[in-house]
PDB file of C-alpha atoms and ligand atoms in Angstrom:
ATOM      1  CA  MET A 148       0.000   0.000   0.000  1.00  0.00           C
ATOM      2  CA  GLU A 149       2.705   2.543   0.963  1.00  0.00           C
ATOM      3  CA  GLN A 150       4.336   2.148  -2.447  1.00  0.00           C
ATOM      4  CA  ASP A 151       1.290   3.889  -3.988  1.00  0.00           C
ATOM      5  CA  ILE A 152       2.056   7.092  -2.075  1.00  0.00           C
ATOM      6  CA  GLY A 153       4.261   9.582  -3.889  1.00  0.00           C
ATOM      7  CA  LYS A 154       4.869  11.845  -0.912  1.00  0.00           C
ATOM      8  CA  ILE A 155       3.803  12.256   2.690  1.00  0.00           C
ATOM      9  CA  LEU A 156       2.105  15.650   2.729  1.00  0.00           C
ATOM     10  CA  ILE A 157       1.137  15.843   6.415  1.00  0.00           C
ATOM     11  CA  SER A 158       2.781  13.562   8.928  1.00  0.00           C
ATOM     12  CA  GLU A 159       0.970  11.820  11.748  1.00  0.00           C
ATOM     13  CA  ARG A 160       2.701  14.125  14.203  1.00  0.00           C
ATOM     14  CA  ARG A 161       1.577  17.321  12.468  1.00  0.00           C
ATOM     15  CA  LEU A 162      -1.962  15.988  12.172  1.00  0.00           C
ATOM     16  CA  GLN A 163      -2.179  15.236  15.866  1.00  0.00           C
ATOM     17  CA  HIS A 164      -0.713  18.586  16.844  1.00  0.00           C
ATOM     18  CA  ARG A 165      -3.142  20.559  14.689  1.00  0.00           C
ATOM     19  CA  ILE A 166      -6.171  18.507  15.726  1.00  0.00           C
ATOM     20  CA  ARG A 167      -5.395  19.190  19.348  1.00  0.00           C
ATOM     21  CA  GLU A 168      -5.403  22.931  18.530  1.00  0.00           C
ATOM     22  CA  LEU A 169      -8.707  22.667  16.655  1.00  0.00           C
ATOM     23  CA  GLY A 170     -10.276  20.824  19.586  1.00  0.00           C
ATOM     24  CA  ALA A 171      -9.150  23.514  21.999  1.00  0.00           C
ATOM     25  CA  GLU A 172     -10.450  26.281  19.748  1.00  0.00           C
ATOM     26  CA  ILE A 173     -13.854  24.642  19.344  1.00  0.00           C
ATOM     27  CA  SER A 174     -14.050  23.972  23.084  1.00  0.00           C
ATOM     28  CA  ARG A 175     -13.514  27.669  23.778  1.00  0.00           C
ATOM     29  CA  ASP A 176     -15.959  28.871  21.120  1.00  0.00           C
ATOM     30  CA  TYR A 177     -18.717  26.473  22.192  1.00  0.00           C
ATOM     31  CA  ALA A 178     -18.292  26.594  25.950  1.00  0.00           C
ATOM     32  CA  GLY A 179     -21.706  26.021  27.533  1.00  0.00           C
ATOM     33  CA  LYS A 180     -23.420  25.419  24.168  1.00  0.00           C
ATOM     34  CA  GLU A 181     -23.398  21.617  23.968  1.00  0.00           C
ATOM     35  CA  PRO A 182     -22.739  21.409  20.203  1.00  0.00           C
ATOM     36  CA  LEU A 183     -23.840  18.568  17.954  1.00  0.00           C
ATOM     37  CA  PHE A 184     -21.044  17.263  15.736  1.00  0.00           C
ATOM     38  CA  VAL A 185     -22.348  15.940  12.435  1.00  0.00           C
ATOM     39  CA  GLY A 186     -19.778  13.754  10.708  1.00  0.00           C
ATOM     40  CA  ILE A 187     -19.992  13.228   6.971  1.00  0.00           C
ATOM     41  CA  LEU A 188     -19.263   9.572   6.308  1.00  0.00           C
ATOM     42  CA  LYS A 189     -17.172   7.832   5.467  1.00  0.00           C
ATOM     43  CA  GLY A 190     -14.147  10.119   5.224  1.00  0.00           C
ATOM     44  CA  CYS A 191     -14.689  11.896   8.546  1.00  0.00           C
ATOM     45  CA  PHE A 192     -14.370   8.930  10.849  1.00  0.00           C
ATOM     46  CA  VAL A 193     -10.670   9.010  11.705  1.00  0.00           C
ATOM     47  CA  PHE A 194     -10.463  12.800  12.040  1.00  0.00           C
ATOM     48  CA  MET A 195     -13.677  12.996  14.043  1.00  0.00           C
ATOM     49  CA  GLY A 196     -12.546  10.280  16.436  1.00  0.00           C
ATOM     50  CA  ASP A 197      -9.364  12.193  17.209  1.00  0.00           C
ATOM     51  CA  LEU A 198     -10.996  15.637  17.251  1.00  0.00           C
ATOM     52  CA  MET A 199     -13.707  14.623  19.725  1.00  0.00           C
ATOM     53  CA  ARG A 200     -11.146  13.580  22.272  1.00  0.00           C
ATOM     54  CA  HIS A 201      -9.818  17.131  22.367  1.00  0.00           C
ATOM     55  CA  VAL A 202     -13.228  18.731  22.844  1.00  0.00           C
ATOM     56  CA  SER A 203     -14.083  19.462  26.444  1.00  0.00           C
ATOM     57  CA  GLY A 204     -17.598  19.866  27.786  1.00  0.00           C
ATOM     58  CA  TYR A 205     -20.896  18.276  26.836  1.00  0.00           C
ATOM     59  CA  CYS A 206     -21.445  17.534  23.152  1.00  0.00           C
ATOM     60  CA  ALA A 207     -23.272  15.033  20.972  1.00  0.00           C
ATOM     61  CA  VAL A 208     -22.454  13.284  17.712  1.00  0.00           C
ATOM     62  CA  ASP A 209     -24.447  12.195  14.709  1.00  0.00           C
ATOM     63  CA  PHE A 210     -23.616  11.134  11.165  1.00  0.00           C
ATOM     64  CA  MET A 211     -24.770  11.579   7.615  1.00  0.00           C
ATOM     65  CA  ALA A 212     -23.698   9.662   4.573  1.00  0.00           C
ATOM     66  CA  VAL A 213     -23.730  11.377   1.215  1.00  0.00           C
ATOM     67  CA  SER A 214     -22.416  10.544  -2.194  1.00  0.00           C
ATOM     68  CA  SER A 215     -21.799  12.782  -5.121  1.00  0.00           C
ATOM     69  CA  TYR A 216     -22.521  11.365  -8.510  1.00  0.00           C
ATOM     70  CA  GLY A 217     -19.521  10.876 -10.752  1.00  0.00           C
ATOM     71  CA  ASN A 218     -16.085   9.526  -9.939  1.00  0.00           C
ATOM     72  CA  ARG A 219     -13.585  10.602  -7.320  1.00  0.00           C
ATOM     73  CA  SER A 220     -11.630  13.195  -9.223  1.00  0.00           C
ATOM     74  CA  ILE A 221     -14.563  14.892 -10.978  1.00  0.00           C
ATOM     75  CA  THR A 222     -17.619  16.011  -9.003  1.00  0.00           C
ATOM     76  CA  THR A 223     -20.770  16.446 -11.091  1.00  0.00           C
ATOM     77  CA  GLY A 224     -22.716  18.610  -8.659  1.00  0.00           C
ATOM     78  CA  ALA A 225     -25.545  16.271  -7.731  1.00  0.00           C
ATOM     79  CA  VAL A 226     -25.547  15.025  -4.143  1.00  0.00           C
ATOM     80  CA  LYS A 227     -27.412  12.022  -2.818  1.00  0.00           C
ATOM     81  CA  ILE A 228     -28.271  11.564   0.876  1.00  0.00           C
ATOM     82  CA  ASN A 229     -27.631   7.923   1.753  1.00  0.00           C
ATOM     83  CA  LYS A 230     -28.134   8.310   5.490  1.00  0.00           C
ATOM     84  CA  ASP A 231     -29.861  11.221   7.151  1.00  0.00           C
ATOM     85  CA  LEU A 232     -29.457  12.468  10.728  1.00  0.00           C
ATOM     86  CA  SER A 233     -31.072  10.624  13.593  1.00  0.00           C
ATOM     87  CA  GLU A 234     -31.004  13.699  15.860  1.00  0.00           C
ATOM     88  CA  ASP A 235     -33.322  16.692  15.673  1.00  0.00           C
ATOM     89  CA  ILE A 236     -31.170  19.760  14.987  1.00  0.00           C
ATOM     90  CA  GLU A 237     -33.701  22.508  15.605  1.00  0.00           C
ATOM     91  CA  ASN A 238     -32.141  25.075  17.968  1.00  0.00           C
ATOM     92  CA  ARG A 239     -28.939  23.036  18.194  1.00  0.00           C
ATOM     93  CA  HIS A 240     -25.441  24.334  17.546  1.00  0.00           C
ATOM     94  CA  VAL A 241     -24.365  22.123  14.661  1.00  0.00           C
ATOM     95  CA  ILE A 242     -20.745  21.573  13.636  1.00  0.00           C
ATOM     96  CA  ILE A 243     -20.348  19.652  10.390  1.00  0.00           C
ATOM     97  CA  VAL A 244     -17.200  17.514  10.325  1.00  0.00           C
ATOM     98  CA  GLU A 245     -15.629  16.890   6.907  1.00  0.00           C
ATOM     99  CA  ASP A 246     -12.440  15.256   5.740  1.00  0.00           C
ATOM    100  CA  ILE A 247     -11.797  17.635   2.833  1.00  0.00           C
ATOM    101  CA  LEU A 248     -13.464  20.662   1.320  1.00  0.00           C
ATOM    102  CA  ASP A 249     -12.814  20.543  -2.395  1.00  0.00           C
ATOM    103  CA  SER A 250     -15.284  21.988  -4.945  1.00  0.00           C
ATOM    104  CA  GLY A 251     -17.661  22.792  -2.094  1.00  0.00           C
ATOM    105  CA  VAL A 252     -20.547  21.168  -3.960  1.00  0.00           C
ATOM    106  CA  THR A 253     -21.253  18.604  -1.238  1.00  0.00           C
ATOM    107  CA  LEU A 254     -21.237  21.022   1.683  1.00  0.00           C
ATOM    108  CA  ASN A 255     -23.051  23.760  -0.190  1.00  0.00           C
ATOM    109  CA  TYR A 256     -25.895  21.336  -0.813  1.00  0.00           C
ATOM    110  CA  LEU A 257     -25.790  19.946   2.699  1.00  0.00           C
ATOM    111  CA  MET A 258     -25.831  23.333   4.412  1.00  0.00           C
ATOM    112  CA  GLN A 259     -28.969  24.288   2.493  1.00  0.00           C
ATOM    113  CA  TYR A 260     -30.529  20.903   3.178  1.00  0.00           C
ATOM    114  CA  LEU A 261     -29.970  21.258   6.938  1.00  0.00           C
ATOM    115  CA  GLN A 262     -30.644  24.986   7.239  1.00  0.00           C
ATOM    116  CA  VAL A 263     -34.408  24.488   6.781  1.00  0.00           C
ATOM    117  CA  ARG A 264     -34.441  22.475  10.030  1.00  0.00           C
ATOM    118  CA  ARG A 265     -33.478  25.692  11.780  1.00  0.00           C
ATOM    119  CA  PRO A 266     -30.388  24.919  13.812  1.00  0.00           C
ATOM    120  CA  ALA A 267     -29.323  27.657  16.251  1.00  0.00           C
ATOM    121  CA  SER A 268     -26.044  27.827  14.328  1.00  0.00           C
ATOM    122  CA  MET A 269     -24.156  25.779  11.792  1.00  0.00           C
ATOM    123  CA  GLU A 270     -20.420  25.791  11.126  1.00  0.00           C
ATOM    124  CA  ILE A 271     -17.956  23.535   9.347  1.00  0.00           C
ATOM    125  CA  VAL A 272     -14.774  21.963  10.607  1.00  0.00           C
ATOM    126  CA  THR A 273     -12.720  20.366   7.862  1.00  0.00           C
ATOM    127  CA  LEU A 274      -9.395  18.656   8.233  1.00  0.00           C
ATOM    128  CA  LEU A 275      -8.253  19.701   4.761  1.00  0.00           C
ATOM    129  CA  ASP A 276      -9.160  22.552   2.468  1.00  0.00           C
ATOM    130  CA  LYS A 277      -8.350  22.781  -1.242  1.00  0.00           C
ATOM    131  CA  PRO A 278      -9.444  26.381  -1.901  1.00  0.00           C
ATOM    132  CA  SER A 279      -8.052  26.412  -5.437  1.00  0.00           C
ATOM    133  CA  ARG A 280     -10.785  23.972  -6.517  1.00  0.00           C
ATOM    134  CA  ARG A 281     -13.787  25.804  -5.107  1.00  0.00           C
ATOM    135  CA  GLN A 282     -16.911  26.078  -7.280  1.00  0.00           C
ATOM    136  CA  LYS A 283     -19.401  26.972  -4.552  1.00  0.00           C
ATOM    137  CA  PRO A 284     -18.937  29.715  -1.948  1.00  0.00           C
ATOM    138  CA  VAL A 285     -18.498  27.458   1.068  1.00  0.00           C
ATOM    139  CA  GLN A 286     -16.340  28.591   3.980  1.00  0.00           C
ATOM    140  CA  ALA A 287     -15.216  26.423   6.840  1.00  0.00           C
ATOM    141  CA  LYS A 288     -14.830  28.192  10.161  1.00  0.00           C
ATOM    142  CA  TYR A 289     -12.226  25.662  11.279  1.00  0.00           C
ATOM    143  CA  VAL A 290      -9.608  24.350   8.848  1.00  0.00           C
ATOM    144  CA  GLY A 291      -6.857  21.933   9.764  1.00  0.00           C
ATOM    145  CA  PHE A 292      -4.603  22.386   6.737  1.00  0.00           C
ATOM    146  CA  GLU A 293      -4.774  23.979   3.313  1.00  0.00           C
ATOM    147  CA  VAL A 294      -3.609  21.545   0.660  1.00  0.00           C
ATOM    148  CA  PRO A 295      -2.571  22.019  -2.973  1.00  0.00           C
ATOM    149  CA  ASP A 296      -4.599  20.704  -5.883  1.00  0.00           C
ATOM    150  CA  LYS A 297      -3.366  17.118  -5.612  1.00  0.00           C
ATOM    151  CA  PHE A 298      -5.354  13.968  -4.913  1.00  0.00           C
ATOM    152  CA  VAL A 299      -4.636  13.037  -1.310  1.00  0.00           C
ATOM    153  CA  VAL A 300      -5.417   9.932   0.702  1.00  0.00           C
ATOM    154  CA  GLY A 301      -5.020   8.542   4.191  1.00  0.00           C
ATOM    155  CA  TYR A 302      -6.342   9.355   7.643  1.00  0.00           C
ATOM    156  CA  GLY A 303      -9.888   8.541   6.504  1.00  0.00           C
ATOM    157  CA  LEU A 304      -9.585   9.749   2.922  1.00  0.00           C
ATOM    158  CA  ASP A 305      -9.802   7.126   0.241  1.00  0.00           C
ATOM    159  CA  TYR A 306      -9.248   6.358  -3.349  1.00  0.00           C
ATOM    160  CA  ALA A 307     -11.662   3.584  -4.402  1.00  0.00           C
ATOM    161  CA  GLU A 308     -12.140   2.723  -0.687  1.00  0.00           C
ATOM    162  CA  ARG A 309      -8.440   2.134  -0.144  1.00  0.00           C
ATOM    163  CA  TYR A 310      -5.857   3.990   1.985  1.00  0.00           C
ATOM    164  CA  ARG A 311      -8.249   5.187   4.719  1.00  0.00           C
ATOM    165  CA  ASN A 312      -6.092   3.357   7.254  1.00  0.00           C
ATOM    166  CA  LEU A 313      -2.875   5.291   6.546  1.00  0.00           C
ATOM    167  CA  PRO A 314      -2.016   7.327   9.672  1.00  0.00           C
ATOM    168  CA  TYR A 315      -0.849  10.318   7.589  1.00  0.00           C
ATOM    169  CA  ILE A 316      -2.044  12.356   4.582  1.00  0.00           C
ATOM    170  CA  GLY A 317      -0.215  11.368   1.434  1.00  0.00           C
ATOM    171  CA  VAL A 318      -0.320  12.296  -2.230  1.00  0.00           C
ATOM    172  CA  LEU A 319      -1.419   9.358  -4.332  1.00  0.00           C
ATOM    173  CA  LYS A 320       0.841   8.596  -7.279  1.00  0.00           C
ATOM    174  CA  PRO A 321      -1.049   9.700 -10.407  1.00  0.00           C
ATOM    175  CA  GLU A 322      -0.397   6.362 -12.130  1.00  0.00           C
ATOM    176  CA  ILE A 323      -2.619   4.684  -9.513  1.00  0.00           C
ATOM    177  CA  TYR A 324      -5.786   6.452 -10.582  1.00  0.00           C
ATOM    178  CA  GLU A 325      -4.748   6.628 -14.209  1.00  0.00           C
ATOM    179  CA  ASN A 326      -4.297   2.825 -14.245  1.00  0.00           C
ATOM    180  CA  GLU A 327      -7.471   2.027 -12.340  1.00  0.00           C
ATOM    181  CA  ASN A 328      -9.685   4.456 -14.255  1.00  0.00           C
ATOM    182  CA  GLY A 329      -8.457   2.975 -17.538  1.00  0.00           C
TER     183      GLY A 329
HETATM  184  P1  IMP B 167     -16.589  18.522  -2.823  1.00  0.00           P
HETATM  185  O1  IMP B 167     -18.071  18.380  -2.899  1.00  0.00           O
HETATM  186  O2  IMP B 167     -15.968  18.651  -4.184  1.00  0.00           O
HETATM  187  O3  IMP B 167     -16.121  19.592  -1.875  1.00  0.00           O
HETATM  188  O4  IMP B 167     -16.028  17.128  -2.401  1.00  0.00           O
HETATM  189  C1  IMP B 167     -15.851  16.732  -1.117  1.00  0.00           C
HETATM  190  C2  IMP B 167     -15.623  15.236  -1.094  1.00  0.00           C
HETATM  191  O5  IMP B 167     -14.872  14.765  -2.234  1.00  0.00           O
HETATM  192  C3  IMP B 167     -14.817  14.889   0.116  1.00  0.00           C
HETATM  193  O6  IMP B 167     -15.633  14.645   1.228  1.00  0.00           O
HETATM  194  C4  IMP B 167     -14.071  13.666  -0.358  1.00  0.00           C
HETATM  195  O7  IMP B 167     -14.852  12.526  -0.100  1.00  0.00           O
HETATM  196  C5  IMP B 167     -13.897  13.831  -1.840  1.00  0.00           C
HETATM  197  N1  IMP B 167     -12.549  14.335  -2.186  1.00  0.00           N
HETATM  198  C6  IMP B 167     -12.253  15.539  -2.720  1.00  0.00           C
HETATM  199  N2  IMP B 167     -10.929  15.688  -2.906  1.00  0.00           N
HETATM  200  C7  IMP B 167     -10.356  14.540  -2.460  1.00  0.00           C
HETATM  201  C8  IMP B 167      -8.992  14.070  -2.375  1.00  0.00           C
HETATM  202  O8  IMP B 167      -7.995  14.739  -2.720  1.00  0.00           O
HETATM  203  N3  IMP B 167      -8.834  12.837  -1.840  1.00  0.00           N
HETATM  204  C9  IMP B 167      -9.862  12.058  -1.420  1.00  0.00           C
HETATM  205  N4  IMP B 167     -11.142  12.450  -1.485  1.00  0.00           N
HETATM  206  C10 IMP B 167     -11.396  13.677  -2.008  1.00  0.00           C
HETATM  207 MG1   MG B 168     -14.959  10.511   0.104  1.00  0.00          MG
END
């Protein structure tokens, strides 16, 4: 598996350091508010697990699963909800947890979809941000790292369901997706 990675972009150590900072920042901003963390599956699961352990105070978690039509490197714009929330978000302080904010199509759709349920507030925490690829005006309040326009995997992020178990963020060698996409 490691031979498919061209370069380690963000080491395990840097990830853990930054996630600790994000947790502290969120804890301060939401003190006394009991936020609801909404993880977007599947990519969020590693990041969210680590982030939560640096959040102090009462909070709750829930999950949504979405898929965008089209393949991994090209997003078409249509978003399908595969699993909706099980919690009621009206009057709750919602924090959406994403692995990577890329075109913004997914989160733009999701924010509108959830806004009608009238949460008290709604913000985004994303581990990675690729601002150069943005098509929709989505802004994350909390960003772990800005990344260049390269396809990255690891720490929850996949290519064709692989590499989620890598403990770091790596750049996938282009020949991997060129080969597998034909
Ligand atoms: P967006 O709707 O284009 O912002 O896409 C967000 C989703 O696309 C993320 O939640 C990821 O699942 C996927 N994605 C975008 N860029 C990458 C990448 O570099 N590696 C792995 N997944 C990615
Ligand atoms: Mg994904």
